[in-house]
PDB file of C-alpha atoms in Angstrom:
ATOM      1  CA  UNK A   1      -4.176  36.208 -27.052  1.00  0.00           C
ATOM      2  CA  UNK A   2      -6.305  34.908 -24.149  1.00  0.00           C
ATOM      3  CA  UNK A   3      -4.015  31.864 -23.772  1.00  0.00           C
ATOM      4  CA  UNK A   4      -0.948  34.107 -23.720  1.00  0.00           C
ATOM      5  CA  UNK A   5      -2.452  36.331 -21.012  1.00  0.00           C
ATOM      6  CA  UNK A   6      -3.514  33.291 -18.995  1.00  0.00           C
ATOM      7  CA  UNK A   7      -0.023  31.755 -19.165  1.00  0.00           C
ATOM      8  CA  UNK A   8       1.674  34.895 -17.799  1.00  0.00           C
ATOM      9  CA  UNK A   9      -1.003  35.535 -15.164  1.00  0.00           C
ATOM     10  CA  UNK A  10      -0.801  31.925 -13.952  1.00  0.00           C
ATOM     11  CA  UNK A  11       3.023  32.175 -13.795  1.00  0.00           C
ATOM     12  CA  UNK A  12       2.794  35.101 -11.370  1.00  0.00           C
ATOM     13  CA  UNK A  13      -0.099  33.568  -9.435  1.00  0.00           C
ATOM     14  CA  UNK A  14       1.920  30.385  -8.796  1.00  0.00           C
ATOM     15  CA  UNK A  15       4.947  32.403  -7.629  1.00  0.00           C
ATOM     16  CA  UNK A  16       2.675  34.596  -5.470  1.00  0.00           C
ATOM     17  CA  UNK A  17       1.028  31.603  -3.785  1.00  0.00           C
ATOM     18  CA  UNK A  18       4.410  29.982  -3.181  1.00  0.00           C
ATOM     19  CA  UNK A  19       5.670  33.171  -1.489  1.00  0.00           C
ATOM     20  CA  UNK A  20       2.443  33.250   0.546  1.00  0.00           C
ATOM     21  CA  UNK A  21       3.105  29.649   1.641  1.00  0.00           C
ATOM     22  CA  UNK A  22       6.666  30.549   2.709  1.00  0.00           C
ATOM     23  CA  UNK A  23       5.308  33.508   4.652  1.00  0.00           C
ATOM     24  CA  UNK A  24       2.757  31.265   6.400  1.00  0.00           C
ATOM     25  CA  UNK A  25       5.513  28.829   7.362  1.00  0.00           C
ATOM     26  CA  UNK A  26       7.611  31.700   8.737  1.00  0.00           C
ATOM     27  CA  UNK A  27       4.652  32.975  10.799  1.00  0.00           C
ATOM     28  CA  UNK A  28       4.158  29.484  12.263  1.00  0.00           C
ATOM     29  CA  UNK A  29       7.833  29.336  13.310  1.00  0.00           C
ATOM     30  CA  UNK A  30       7.513  32.797  14.830  1.00  0.00           C
ATOM     31  CA  UNK A  31       4.429  31.716  16.825  1.00  0.00           C
ATOM     32  CA  UNK A  32       6.204  28.592  18.109  1.00  0.00           C
ATOM     33  CA  UNK A  33       9.236  30.663  19.133  1.00  0.00           C
ATOM     34  CA  UNK A  34       7.000  33.134  20.994  1.00  0.00           C
ATOM     35  CA  UNK A  35       5.329  30.213  22.782  1.00  0.00           C
ATOM     36  CA  UNK A  36       8.741  28.817  23.838  1.00  0.00           C
ATOM     37  CA  UNK A  37       9.864  32.226  25.099  1.00  0.00           C
ATOM     38  CA  UNK A  38       6.580  32.620  26.996  1.00  0.00           C
ATOM     39  CA  UNK A  39       7.039  29.188  28.610  1.00  0.00           C
ATOM     40  CA  UNK A  40      10.642  29.980  29.549  1.00  0.00           C
ATOM     41  CA  UNK A  41       9.552  33.321  30.989  1.00  0.00           C
ATOM     42  CA  UNK A  42       6.829  31.770  33.133  1.00  0.00           C
ATOM     43  CA  UNK A  43       9.283  29.069  34.353  1.00  0.00           C
ATOM     44  CA  UNK A  44      11.736  31.728  35.490  1.00  0.00           C
ATOM     45  CA  UNK A  45       8.938  33.761  37.080  1.00  0.00           C
ATOM     46  CA  UNK A  46       7.806  30.834  39.172  1.00  0.00           C
TER      47      UNK A  46
ATOM     48  CA  UNK B   1      27.681  42.162   2.933  1.00  0.00           C
ATOM     49  CA  UNK B   2      25.012  40.736   5.268  1.00  0.00           C
ATOM     50  CA  UNK B   3      22.530  38.054   4.210  1.00  0.00           C
ATOM     51  CA  UNK B   4      19.535  40.395   4.530  1.00  0.00           C
ATOM     52  CA  UNK B   5      21.147  43.104   2.432  1.00  0.00           C
ATOM     53  CA  UNK B   6      22.107  40.575  -0.237  1.00  0.00           C
ATOM     54  CA  UNK B   7      18.555  39.209  -0.288  1.00  0.00           C
ATOM     55  CA  UNK B   8      17.105  42.724  -0.663  1.00  0.00           C
ATOM     56  CA  UNK B   9      19.527  43.439  -3.516  1.00  0.00           C
ATOM     57  CA  UNK B  10      18.575  40.158  -5.162  1.00  0.00           C
ATOM     58  CA  UNK B  11      14.877  41.086  -4.872  1.00  0.00           C
ATOM     59  CA  UNK B  12      15.569  44.382  -6.652  1.00  0.00           C
ATOM     60  CA  UNK B  13      17.547  42.469  -9.291  1.00  0.00           C
ATOM     61  CA  UNK B  14      14.666  40.029  -9.847  1.00  0.00           C
ATOM     62  CA  UNK B  15      12.169  42.895 -10.154  1.00  0.00           C
ATOM     63  CA  UNK B  16      14.302  44.765 -12.719  1.00  0.00           C
ATOM     64  CA  UNK B  17      15.022  41.603 -14.721  1.00  0.00           C
ATOM     65  CA  UNK B  18      11.396  40.457 -14.700  1.00  0.00           C
ATOM     66  CA  UNK B  19      10.070  43.861 -15.839  1.00  0.00           C
ATOM     67  CA  UNK B  20      12.763  44.049 -18.558  1.00  0.00           C
ATOM     68  CA  UNK B  21      12.017  40.533 -19.774  1.00  0.00           C
ATOM     69  CA  UNK B  22       8.258  41.222 -19.920  1.00  0.00           C
ATOM     70  CA  UNK B  23       8.908  44.466 -21.838  1.00  0.00           C
ATOM     71  CA  UNK B  24      11.177  42.610 -24.274  1.00  0.00           C
ATOM     72  CA  UNK B  25       8.684  39.749 -24.729  1.00  0.00           C
ATOM     73  CA  UNK B  26       5.703  41.982 -25.503  1.00  0.00           C
ATOM     74  CA  UNK B  27       7.390  44.944 -27.238  1.00  0.00           C
ATOM     75  CA  UNK B  28      10.834  43.994 -28.571  1.00  0.00           C
ATOM     76  CA  UNK B  29      10.369  40.365 -29.682  1.00  0.00           C
ATOM     77  CA  UNK B  30       8.847  39.918 -33.145  1.00  0.00           C
ATOM     78  CA  UNK B  31       5.508  38.174 -33.560  1.00  0.00           C
ATOM     79  CA  UNK B  32       6.050  34.696 -35.004  1.00  0.00           C
ATOM     80  CA  UNK B  33       4.438  34.339 -38.468  1.00  0.00           C
ATOM     81  CA  UNK B  34       2.716  30.949 -38.116  1.00  0.00           C
ATOM     82  CA  UNK B  35       1.616  30.915 -34.477  1.00  0.00           C
ATOM     83  CA  UNK B  36       1.138  34.644 -33.901  1.00  0.00           C
ATOM     84  CA  UNK B  37       1.066  36.200 -30.414  1.00  0.00           C
ATOM     85  CA  UNK B  38       0.562  32.921 -28.565  1.00  0.00           C
ATOM     86  CA  UNK B  39       4.145  31.910 -29.450  1.00  0.00           C
ATOM     87  CA  UNK B  40       5.297  34.450 -26.834  1.00  0.00           C
ATOM     88  CA  UNK B  41       4.387  31.860 -24.169  1.00  0.00           C
ATOM     89  CA  UNK B  42       7.603  30.157 -25.322  1.00  0.00           C
ATOM     90  CA  UNK B  43       9.948  32.613 -23.522  1.00  0.00           C
ATOM     91  CA  UNK B  44       8.713  31.834 -20.005  1.00  0.00           C
ATOM     92  CA  UNK B  45       7.843  28.215 -20.863  1.00  0.00           C
ATOM     93  CA  UNK B  46      11.427  27.406 -21.829  1.00  0.00           C
ATOM     94  CA  UNK B  47      12.937  29.636 -19.117  1.00  0.00           C
ATOM     95  CA  UNK B  48      10.824  27.893 -16.441  1.00  0.00           C
ATOM     96  CA  UNK B  49      11.831  24.475 -17.824  1.00  0.00           C
ATOM     97  CA  UNK B  50      15.519  25.457 -17.723  1.00  0.00           C
ATOM     98  CA  UNK B  51      15.112  26.730 -14.145  1.00  0.00           C
ATOM     99  CA  UNK B  52      13.314  23.534 -13.071  1.00  0.00           C
ATOM    100  CA  UNK B  53      16.199  21.460 -14.494  1.00  0.00           C
ATOM    101  CA  UNK B  54      18.636  23.676 -12.590  1.00  0.00           C
ATOM    102  CA  UNK B  55      16.641  23.215  -9.368  1.00  0.00           C
ATOM    103  CA  UNK B  56      16.669  19.425  -9.736  1.00  0.00           C
ATOM    104  CA  UNK B  57      20.390  19.547 -10.493  1.00  0.00           C
ATOM    105  CA  UNK B  58      20.847  21.404  -7.178  1.00  0.00           C
ATOM    106  CA  UNK B  59      18.864  18.594  -5.473  1.00  0.00           C
ATOM    107  CA  UNK B  60      21.140  16.040  -7.148  1.00  0.00           C
ATOM    108  CA  UNK B  61      24.402  17.785  -6.160  1.00  0.00           C
ATOM    109  CA  UNK B  62      23.310  18.563  -2.595  1.00  0.00           C
ATOM    110  CA  UNK B  63      22.172  14.927  -2.184  1.00  0.00           C
ATOM    111  CA  UNK B  64      25.634  13.664  -3.188  1.00  0.00           C
ATOM    112  CA  UNK B  65      27.343  16.151  -0.835  1.00  0.00           C
ATOM    113  CA  UNK B  66      24.947  15.172   1.965  1.00  0.00           C
ATOM    114  CA  UNK B  67      25.756  11.468   1.543  1.00  0.00           C
ATOM    115  CA  UNK B  68      29.482  12.277   1.739  1.00  0.00           C
ATOM    116  CA  UNK B  69      29.485  14.862   4.552  1.00  0.00           C
ATOM    117  CA  UNK B  70      26.229  14.069   6.413  1.00  0.00           C
ATOM    118  CA  UNK B  71      25.674  17.764   7.214  1.00  0.00           C
ATOM    119  CA  UNK B  72      22.035  18.817   7.586  1.00  0.00           C
ATOM    120  CA  UNK B  73      22.491  22.092   5.664  1.00  0.00           C
ATOM    121  CA  UNK B  74      22.856  20.125   2.389  1.00  0.00           C
ATOM    122  CA  UNK B  75      19.669  18.240   3.187  1.00  0.00           C
ATOM    123  CA  UNK B  76      17.855  21.566   3.663  1.00  0.00           C
ATOM    124  CA  UNK B  77      19.223  22.867   0.331  1.00  0.00           C
ATOM    125  CA  UNK B  78      18.025  19.684  -1.406  1.00  0.00           C
ATOM    126  CA  UNK B  79      14.540  19.888   0.089  1.00  0.00           C
ATOM    127  CA  UNK B  80      14.248  23.593  -0.761  1.00  0.00           C
ATOM    128  CA  UNK B  81      15.454  23.154  -4.347  1.00  0.00           C
ATOM    129  CA  UNK B  82      13.038  20.236  -4.882  1.00  0.00           C
ATOM    130  CA  UNK B  83      10.118  22.357  -3.674  1.00  0.00           C
ATOM    131  CA  UNK B  84      11.033  25.239  -5.995  1.00  0.00           C
ATOM    132  CA  UNK B  85      11.709  22.795  -8.844  1.00  0.00           C
ATOM    133  CA  UNK B  86       8.131  21.537  -8.477  1.00  0.00           C
ATOM    134  CA  UNK B  87       6.860  25.142  -8.606  1.00  0.00           C
ATOM    135  CA  UNK B  88       8.704  25.750 -11.898  1.00  0.00           C
ATOM    136  CA  UNK B  89       7.692  22.361 -13.365  1.00  0.00           C
ATOM    137  CA  UNK B  90       4.058  23.228 -12.563  1.00  0.00           C
ATOM    138  CA  UNK B  91       4.537  26.474 -14.525  1.00  0.00           C
ATOM    139  CA  UNK B  92       6.056  24.508 -17.438  1.00  0.00           C
ATOM    140  CA  UNK B  93       3.144  22.051 -17.511  1.00  0.00           C
ATOM    141  CA  UNK B  94       0.432  24.729 -17.295  1.00  0.00           C
ATOM    142  CA  UNK B  95       2.040  27.071 -19.833  1.00  0.00           C
ATOM    143  CA  UNK B  96       2.559  24.056 -22.130  1.00  0.00           C
ATOM    144  CA  UNK B  97      -1.102  23.112 -21.877  1.00  0.00           C
ATOM    145  CA  UNK B  98      -2.138  26.723 -22.642  1.00  0.00           C
ATOM    146  CA  UNK B  99       0.160  26.790 -25.662  1.00  0.00           C
ATOM    147  CA  UNK B 100      -0.896  23.349 -26.927  1.00  0.00           C
ATOM    148  CA  UNK B 101      -4.609  24.166 -27.115  1.00  0.00           C
ATOM    149  CA  UNK B 102      -4.466  26.901 -29.808  1.00  0.00           C
ATOM    150  CA  UNK B 103      -1.571  25.293 -31.734  1.00  0.00           C
ATOM    151  CA  UNK B 104      -2.212  21.513 -31.537  1.00  0.00           C
ATOM    152  CA  UNK B 105      -5.959  21.950 -30.925  1.00  0.00           C
ATOM    153  CA  UNK B 106      -5.656  19.708 -27.864  1.00  0.00           C
ATOM    154  CA  UNK B 107      -4.950  20.507 -24.202  1.00  0.00           C
ATOM    155  CA  UNK B 108      -2.843  17.423 -23.503  1.00  0.00           C
ATOM    156  CA  UNK B 109      -1.417  14.456 -25.374  1.00  0.00           C
ATOM    157  CA  UNK B 110       0.728  11.574 -24.078  1.00  0.00           C
ATOM    158  CA  UNK B 111       3.672  12.706 -26.175  1.00  0.00           C
ATOM    159  CA  UNK B 112       7.171  11.588 -24.913  1.00  0.00           C
ATOM    160  CA  UNK B 113       8.173  15.147 -23.871  1.00  0.00           C
ATOM    161  CA  UNK B 114       4.911  15.851 -22.072  1.00  0.00           C
ATOM    162  CA  UNK B 115       4.828  12.442 -20.423  1.00  0.00           C
ATOM    163  CA  UNK B 116       8.439  12.538 -19.174  1.00  0.00           C
ATOM    164  CA  UNK B 117       7.898  16.072 -17.818  1.00  0.00           C
ATOM    165  CA  UNK B 118       4.747  14.949 -16.014  1.00  0.00           C
ATOM    166  CA  UNK B 119       6.693  11.985 -14.554  1.00  0.00           C
ATOM    167  CA  UNK B 120       9.441  14.393 -13.437  1.00  0.00           C
ATOM    168  CA  UNK B 121       6.813  16.455 -11.586  1.00  0.00           C
ATOM    169  CA  UNK B 122       5.429  13.302  -9.920  1.00  0.00           C
ATOM    170  CA  UNK B 123       8.935  12.089  -8.932  1.00  0.00           C
ATOM    171  CA  UNK B 124       9.695  15.249  -6.944  1.00  0.00           C
ATOM    172  CA  UNK B 125       6.217  15.329  -5.387  1.00  0.00           C
ATOM    173  CA  UNK B 126       6.967  11.756  -4.254  1.00  0.00           C
ATOM    174  CA  UNK B 127      10.331  13.029  -2.931  1.00  0.00           C
ATOM    175  CA  UNK B 128       8.546  15.601  -0.726  1.00  0.00           C
ATOM    176  CA  UNK B 129       5.913  13.056   0.364  1.00  0.00           C
ATOM    177  CA  UNK B 130       8.703  10.659   1.366  1.00  0.00           C
ATOM    178  CA  UNK B 131      10.228  13.390   3.517  1.00  0.00           C
ATOM    179  CA  UNK B 132       6.882  14.173   5.185  1.00  0.00           C
ATOM    180  CA  UNK B 133       6.061  10.506   5.877  1.00  0.00           C
ATOM    181  CA  UNK B 134       9.524   9.681   7.264  1.00  0.00           C
ATOM    182  CA  UNK B 135       9.751  12.918   9.271  1.00  0.00           C
ATOM    183  CA  UNK B 136      10.432  11.101  12.557  1.00  0.00           C
ATOM    184  CA  UNK B 137      12.916   8.633  11.064  1.00  0.00           C
ATOM    185  CA  UNK B 138      16.582   9.558  11.720  1.00  0.00           C
ATOM    186  CA  UNK B 139      17.589   8.107   8.323  1.00  0.00           C
ATOM    187  CA  UNK B 140      15.084  10.240   6.404  1.00  0.00           C
ATOM    188  CA  UNK B 141      17.709  12.650   4.927  1.00  0.00           C
ATOM    189  CA  UNK B 142      19.727   9.680   3.637  1.00  0.00           C
ATOM    190  CA  UNK B 143      16.681   8.081   1.986  1.00  0.00           C
ATOM    191  CA  UNK B 144      15.693  11.467   0.534  1.00  0.00           C
ATOM    192  CA  UNK B 145      19.227  11.997  -0.826  1.00  0.00           C
ATOM    193  CA  UNK B 146      19.195   8.584  -2.546  1.00  0.00           C
ATOM    194  CA  UNK B 147      15.723   9.367  -3.959  1.00  0.00           C
ATOM    195  CA  UNK B 148      16.987  12.782  -5.146  1.00  0.00           C
ATOM    196  CA  UNK B 149      19.907  11.209  -7.000  1.00  0.00           C
ATOM    197  CA  UNK B 150      17.792   8.512  -8.686  1.00  0.00           C
ATOM    198  CA  UNK B 151      15.011  11.008  -9.475  1.00  0.00           C
ATOM    199  CA  UNK B 152      17.428  13.234 -11.365  1.00  0.00           C
ATOM    200  CA  UNK B 153      17.834  10.470 -14.000  1.00  0.00           C
ATOM    201  CA  UNK B 154      14.542  11.670 -15.511  1.00  0.00           C
ATOM    202  CA  UNK B 155      15.964  15.141 -16.298  1.00  0.00           C
ATOM    203  CA  UNK B 156      18.241  14.017 -19.202  1.00  0.00           C
ATOM    204  CA  UNK B 157      15.364  11.789 -20.326  1.00  0.00           C
ATOM    205  CA  UNK B 158      13.045  14.834 -20.537  1.00  0.00           C
ATOM    206  CA  UNK B 159      15.698  16.802 -22.445  1.00  0.00           C
ATOM    207  CA  UNK B 160      16.476  14.003 -24.927  1.00  0.00           C
ATOM    208  CA  UNK B 161      12.890  12.743 -25.344  1.00  0.00           C
ATOM    209  CA  UNK B 162      12.207  15.005 -28.356  1.00  0.00           C
ATOM    210  CA  UNK B 163      15.478  13.867 -29.967  1.00  0.00           C
ATOM    211  CA  UNK B 164      15.163  10.125 -29.310  1.00  0.00           C
ATOM    212  CA  UNK B 165      11.475   9.483 -29.979  1.00  0.00           C
ATOM    213  CA  UNK B 166       8.889  10.566 -32.517  1.00  0.00           C
ATOM    214  CA  UNK B 167       7.098  13.581 -31.064  1.00  0.00           C
ATOM    215  CA  UNK B 168       4.930  16.554 -31.969  1.00  0.00           C
ATOM    216  CA  UNK B 169       6.868  18.802 -29.569  1.00  0.00           C
ATOM    217  CA  UNK B 170       9.196  21.119 -31.569  1.00  0.00           C
ATOM    218  CA  UNK B 171      12.997  20.913 -31.209  1.00  0.00           C
ATOM    219  CA  UNK B 172      14.113  24.557 -31.049  1.00  0.00           C
ATOM    220  CA  UNK B 173      17.718  24.162 -29.930  1.00  0.00           C
ATOM    221  CA  UNK B 174      19.697  21.788 -32.150  1.00  0.00           C
ATOM    222  CA  UNK B 175      23.408  21.015 -32.140  1.00  0.00           C
ATOM    223  CA  UNK B 176      23.971  22.928 -35.398  1.00  0.00           C
ATOM    224  CA  UNK B 177      21.361  25.693 -35.214  1.00  0.00           C
ATOM    225  CA  UNK B 178      18.686  27.475 -33.168  1.00  0.00           C
ATOM    226  CA  UNK B 179      15.319  27.954 -34.849  1.00  0.00           C
ATOM    227  CA  UNK B 180      14.959  31.546 -33.618  1.00  0.00           C
ATOM    228  CA  UNK B 181      15.712  35.043 -34.881  1.00  0.00           C
ATOM    229  CA  UNK B 182      18.440  37.134 -33.222  1.00  0.00           C
ATOM    230  CA  UNK B 183      15.832  39.222 -31.330  1.00  0.00           C
ATOM    231  CA  UNK B 184      14.086  36.083 -30.099  1.00  0.00           C
ATOM    232  CA  UNK B 185      17.393  34.681 -28.802  1.00  0.00           C
ATOM    233  CA  UNK B 186      18.079  37.933 -26.899  1.00  0.00           C
ATOM    234  CA  UNK B 187      14.628  37.847 -25.269  1.00  0.00           C
ATOM    235  CA  UNK B 188      15.046  34.176 -24.418  1.00  0.00           C
ATOM    236  CA  UNK B 189      18.419  34.806 -22.726  1.00  0.00           C
ATOM    237  CA  UNK B 190      16.979  37.661 -20.611  1.00  0.00           C
ATOM    238  CA  UNK B 191      13.957  35.511 -19.657  1.00  0.00           C
ATOM    239  CA  UNK B 192      16.213  32.629 -18.591  1.00  0.00           C
ATOM    240  CA  UNK B 193      18.434  34.962 -16.511  1.00  0.00           C
ATOM    241  CA  UNK B 194      15.337  36.524 -14.866  1.00  0.00           C
ATOM    242  CA  UNK B 195      13.945  33.079 -13.984  1.00  0.00           C
ATOM    243  CA  UNK B 196      17.296  31.898 -12.600  1.00  0.00           C
ATOM    244  CA  UNK B 197      17.499  35.027 -10.424  1.00  0.00           C
ATOM    245  CA  UNK B 198      13.981  34.338  -9.164  1.00  0.00           C
ATOM    246  CA  UNK B 199      15.009  30.755  -8.386  1.00  0.00           C
ATOM    247  CA  UNK B 200      18.082  31.909  -6.430  1.00  0.00           C
ATOM    248  CA  UNK B 201      16.010  34.376  -4.343  1.00  0.00           C
ATOM    249  CA  UNK B 202      13.353  31.749  -3.590  1.00  0.00           C
ATOM    250  CA  UNK B 203      16.068  29.227  -2.703  1.00  0.00           C
ATOM    251  CA  UNK B 204      17.780  31.683  -0.330  1.00  0.00           C
ATOM    252  CA  UNK B 205      14.465  32.395   1.400  1.00  0.00           C
ATOM    253  CA  UNK B 206      13.454  28.738   1.619  1.00  0.00           C
ATOM    254  CA  UNK B 207      16.869  27.560   2.900  1.00  0.00           C
ATOM    255  CA  UNK B 208      16.757  30.195   5.603  1.00  0.00           C
ATOM    256  CA  UNK B 209      13.309  29.061   6.731  1.00  0.00           C
ATOM    257  CA  UNK B 210      14.534  25.450   6.713  1.00  0.00           C
ATOM    258  CA  UNK B 211      17.503  26.329   8.914  1.00  0.00           C
ATOM    259  CA  UNK B 212      15.350  28.258  11.420  1.00  0.00           C
ATOM    260  CA  UNK B 213      12.877  25.357  11.472  1.00  0.00           C
ATOM    261  CA  UNK B 214      15.721  22.932  12.258  1.00  0.00           C
ATOM    262  CA  UNK B 215      17.020  25.155  15.069  1.00  0.00           C
ATOM    263  CA  UNK B 216      13.506  25.355  16.476  1.00  0.00           C
ATOM    264  CA  UNK B 217      13.237  21.547  16.482  1.00  0.00           C
ATOM    265  CA  UNK B 218      16.550  21.367  18.403  1.00  0.00           C
ATOM    266  CA  UNK B 219      15.296  23.893  20.992  1.00  0.00           C
ATOM    267  CA  UNK B 220      12.027  21.966  21.376  1.00  0.00           C
ATOM    268  CA  UNK B 221      13.820  18.641  21.914  1.00  0.00           C
ATOM    269  CA  UNK B 222      16.148  20.233  24.529  1.00  0.00           C
ATOM    270  CA  UNK B 223      13.118  21.671  26.337  1.00  0.00           C
ATOM    271  CA  UNK B 224      11.355  18.300  26.286  1.00  0.00           C
ATOM    272  CA  UNK B 225      14.477  16.648  27.749  1.00  0.00           C
ATOM    273  CA  UNK B 226      14.607  19.303  30.493  1.00  0.00           C
ATOM    274  CA  UNK B 227      10.928  18.739  31.243  1.00  0.00           C
ATOM    275  CA  UNK B 228      11.431  14.955  31.460  1.00  0.00           C
ATOM    276  CA  UNK B 229      14.417  15.423  33.793  1.00  0.00           C
ATOM    277  CA  UNK B 230      12.488  17.784  36.067  1.00  0.00           C
ATOM    278  CA  UNK B 231       9.652  15.196  36.305  1.00  0.00           C
ATOM    279  CA  UNK B 232      12.157  12.484  37.389  1.00  0.00           C
TER     280      UNK B 232
END
């Protein structure tokens, strides 16, 4: 029974960590985009 | 229907299918006489294996289309499917190990099925490493596509390994019969559908991130060019 529980828990843990990794990648893209917009804004301002 | 709405609907679909499959596995499916409760690992083990094969097939097809059309969207699909294929192969390997211990009394053995599956996992990790290492090379998508096509040759080998060589891994699905009861087949079908749905949702998400990442790279290179020009 312990092996069965472990198998299903690990299945969801792997999917969860993969989704977390995708989310991290998305946040990084968002940060880079914000940085570009900030640079563009300061260029126009000057 | 918009992409976001479709994705949300797919998420709901995955949730419903996953909950139904878990209910069917633990409540509806009969307990196997010889192995007992631990046999229930089988439903997600096989479903994850089927989904991994599907993911690598997507890599294979998108690689062929990329080589013909040379459009970056097929390269992104290939990369995304390979990544998700590795996720599902990892699940197959771990659930297999957890099933092997109580039944074979050993965590791992270099059986043809286990070995070819492990090689499959390594092939697609190598595929992603190749992409990372050749990131700045303009021919990287072409090399990755060729790698993706050759790498797929291991998938039929994994499938046929238990039929061609002597192995301790059971052959459940034969040409003439399936070694399962009617209830077990129903649960297996639902589990496979749930896993495929999960794969499609993950693929949609990952492809979208890949596309945005590509657009960002284009914007960055344009900005760098502008900066260089302004310096001159």
